[in-house]
């Protein structure tokens, strides 16, 4: 996983300044499919219909699927002093790989500090078992 950080402003009240990093992949998890939507069975299940942010104030603005690419756009309400906008893209690359990209922009106003930056996370998921994604029965 590659995490690239671009900081525009980082005041004293913002806490530790985020840093770019690269980590090794690893670990297995299951992906299930229902129609043209995917569910990633991670510590917390994630889908191609919802926001991938840990911030509970973030809400989905739009989601789409076209030609093997899922795109979800999410943001906090305009009144939130910890503004966040995330664009999550998952793209099928061949039969055995998915590329995930999260571009999240933060614009926080904390006390007298402005905390503004963009964090871009990219990760490639590779199928290690045989067969197609497991279909899931509708609820």
Short mmCIF file of C-alpha atoms in Angstrom, two decimals:
data_model
loop_
_atom_site.label_atom_id
_atom_site.label_comp_id
_atom_site.label_asym_id
_atom_site.label_seq_id
_atom_site.Cartn_x
_atom_site.Cartn_y
_atom_site.Cartn_z
CA UNK A 1 0.00 0.00 0.00
CA UNK A 2 1.29 3.43 -0.91
CA UNK A 3 0.18 6.53 1.02
CA UNK A 4 1.16 9.90 -0.41
CA UNK A 5 0.57 13.02 1.69
CA UNK A 6 0.44 16.56 0.38
CA UNK A 7 0.11 19.18 3.15
CA UNK A 8 -0.94 22.72 2.28
CA UNK A 9 -1.23 24.05 5.84
CA UNK A 10 -0.58 22.42 9.23
CA UNK A 11 -0.90 24.54 12.37
CA UNK A 12 0.04 23.75 15.95
CA UNK A 13 -3.46 22.53 16.92
CA UNK A 14 -3.54 19.96 14.09
CA UNK A 15 -1.62 17.24 15.89
CA UNK A 16 1.12 15.14 14.30
CA UNK A 17 1.79 16.07 10.68
CA UNK A 18 0.85 13.12 8.42
CA UNK A 19 3.70 11.48 6.50
CA UNK A 20 3.89 9.60 3.22
CA UNK A 21 4.66 5.91 3.56
CA UNK A 22 4.75 2.60 1.73
CA UNK A 23 3.91 -0.70 3.40
CA UNK A 24 4.08 -4.28 2.21
CA UNK A 25 0.85 -5.93 1.31
CA UNK A 26 -0.23 -9.15 2.78
CA UNK A 27 -3.12 -10.86 4.33
CA UNK A 28 -6.05 -12.50 2.66
CA UNK A 29 -9.70 -11.54 2.69
CA UNK A 30 -12.81 -12.49 0.79
CA UNK A 31 -14.62 -10.43 -1.86
CA UNK A 32 -18.23 -11.24 -2.68
CA UNK A 33 -20.33 -9.97 -5.56
CA UNK A 34 -24.02 -9.05 -5.77
CA UNK A 35 -24.98 -7.80 -9.22
CA UNK A 36 -22.35 -5.24 -10.19
CA UNK A 37 -21.47 -4.39 -6.58
CA UNK A 38 -18.59 -5.84 -4.55
CA UNK A 39 -18.20 -6.36 -0.82
CA UNK A 40 -14.70 -6.50 0.67
CA UNK A 41 -14.79 -8.62 3.83
CA UNK A 42 -12.06 -6.83 5.80
CA UNK A 43 -11.96 -6.02 9.55
CA UNK A 44 -14.95 -3.84 8.70
CA UNK A 45 -16.85 -4.83 5.55
CA UNK A 46 -16.59 -2.24 2.75
CA UNK A 47 -18.62 -2.08 -0.45
CA UNK A 48 -18.47 -0.36 -3.81
CA UNK A 49 -21.59 1.60 -2.76
CA UNK A 50 -20.34 3.34 0.36
CA UNK A 51 -17.73 5.68 1.80
CA UNK A 52 -14.44 4.13 2.91
CA UNK A 53 -13.63 6.87 5.45
CA UNK A 54 -13.43 6.17 9.18
CA UNK A 55 -15.10 9.56 9.76
CA UNK A 56 -18.75 8.94 10.69
CA UNK A 57 -19.76 12.42 9.48
CA UNK A 58 -18.77 11.58 5.89
CA UNK A 59 -21.76 10.82 3.65
CA UNK A 60 -22.01 9.46 0.12
CA UNK A 61 -22.67 12.11 -2.54
CA UNK A 62 -22.58 9.77 -5.54
CA UNK A 63 -21.53 6.32 -6.66
CA UNK A 64 -21.22 4.82 -10.11
CA UNK A 65 -20.09 1.72 -11.95
CA UNK A 66 -18.99 1.64 -15.56
CA UNK A 67 -16.86 -0.82 -17.50
CA UNK A 68 -15.14 -2.42 -14.50
CA UNK A 69 -14.64 0.81 -12.55
CA UNK A 70 -16.48 1.76 -9.38
CA UNK A 71 -16.34 5.37 -8.16
CA UNK A 72 -17.72 6.67 -4.87
CA UNK A 73 -17.63 10.35 -3.84
CA UNK A 74 -18.27 11.27 -0.21
CA UNK A 75 -18.04 14.38 1.95
CA UNK A 76 -18.89 15.88 5.29
CA UNK A 77 -21.70 18.43 5.65
CA UNK A 78 -20.65 21.98 4.64
CA UNK A 79 -20.99 23.15 8.26
CA UNK A 80 -18.45 20.62 9.61
CA UNK A 81 -15.24 22.26 10.91
CA UNK A 82 -13.44 19.02 10.02
CA UNK A 83 -14.31 19.03 6.32
CA UNK A 84 -13.41 15.91 4.38
CA UNK A 85 -14.03 14.93 0.77
CA UNK A 86 -13.11 11.46 -0.43
CA UNK A 87 -13.12 9.94 -3.89
CA UNK A 88 -12.72 6.16 -3.83
CA UNK A 89 -12.04 4.36 -7.11
CA UNK A 90 -11.81 0.61 -7.59
CA UNK A 91 -10.84 -0.64 -11.03
CA UNK A 92 -10.80 -4.22 -12.30
CA UNK A 93 -7.53 -4.97 -14.10
CA UNK A 94 -7.89 -8.26 -15.92
CA UNK A 95 -9.53 -11.19 -14.17
CA UNK A 96 -7.30 -11.34 -11.11
CA UNK A 97 -6.57 -7.80 -9.90
CA UNK A 98 -8.39 -4.82 -8.47
CA UNK A 99 -6.71 -1.44 -8.07
CA UNK A 100 -7.96 0.73 -5.21
CA UNK A 101 -7.35 4.49 -5.02
CA UNK A 102 -8.56 6.79 -2.23
CA UNK A 103 -8.02 10.52 -2.69
CA UNK A 104 -9.17 12.27 0.49
CA UNK A 105 -8.88 16.01 1.05
CA UNK A 106 -9.02 17.40 4.57
CA UNK A 107 -9.72 21.03 5.46
CA UNK A 108 -9.98 21.24 9.23
CA UNK A 109 -10.27 24.37 11.34
CA UNK A 110 -9.12 23.50 14.87
CA UNK A 111 -8.96 26.38 17.32
CA UNK A 112 -6.64 28.87 15.58
CA UNK A 113 -5.11 26.31 13.22
CA UNK A 114 -5.84 25.46 9.63
CA UNK A 115 -5.13 21.81 8.82
CA UNK A 116 -5.33 21.29 5.06
CA UNK A 117 -3.98 18.40 3.06
CA UNK A 118 -4.67 15.58 0.65
CA UNK A 119 -3.90 11.94 1.31
CA UNK A 120 -3.80 9.57 -1.66
CA UNK A 121 -3.79 5.86 -0.90
CA UNK A 122 -3.25 3.26 -3.62
CA UNK A 123 -3.35 -0.48 -3.25
CA UNK A 124 -3.59 -3.47 -5.59
CA UNK A 125 -5.56 -6.56 -4.60
CA UNK A 126 -4.58 -9.80 -6.36
CA UNK A 127 -6.68 -12.95 -6.43
CA UNK A 128 -4.83 -15.83 -4.81
CA UNK A 129 -7.53 -18.50 -5.05
CA UNK A 130 -9.29 -19.86 -8.09
CA UNK A 131 -12.74 -19.07 -9.37
CA UNK A 132 -14.82 -15.98 -9.88
CA UNK A 133 -15.98 -13.66 -7.13
CA UNK A 134 -18.52 -15.39 -4.93
CA UNK A 135 -22.09 -14.33 -5.78
CA UNK A 136 -24.16 -13.26 -2.82
CA UNK A 137 -27.88 -13.71 -2.41
CA UNK A 138 -29.87 -10.45 -2.24
CA UNK A 139 -31.14 -9.63 1.29
#
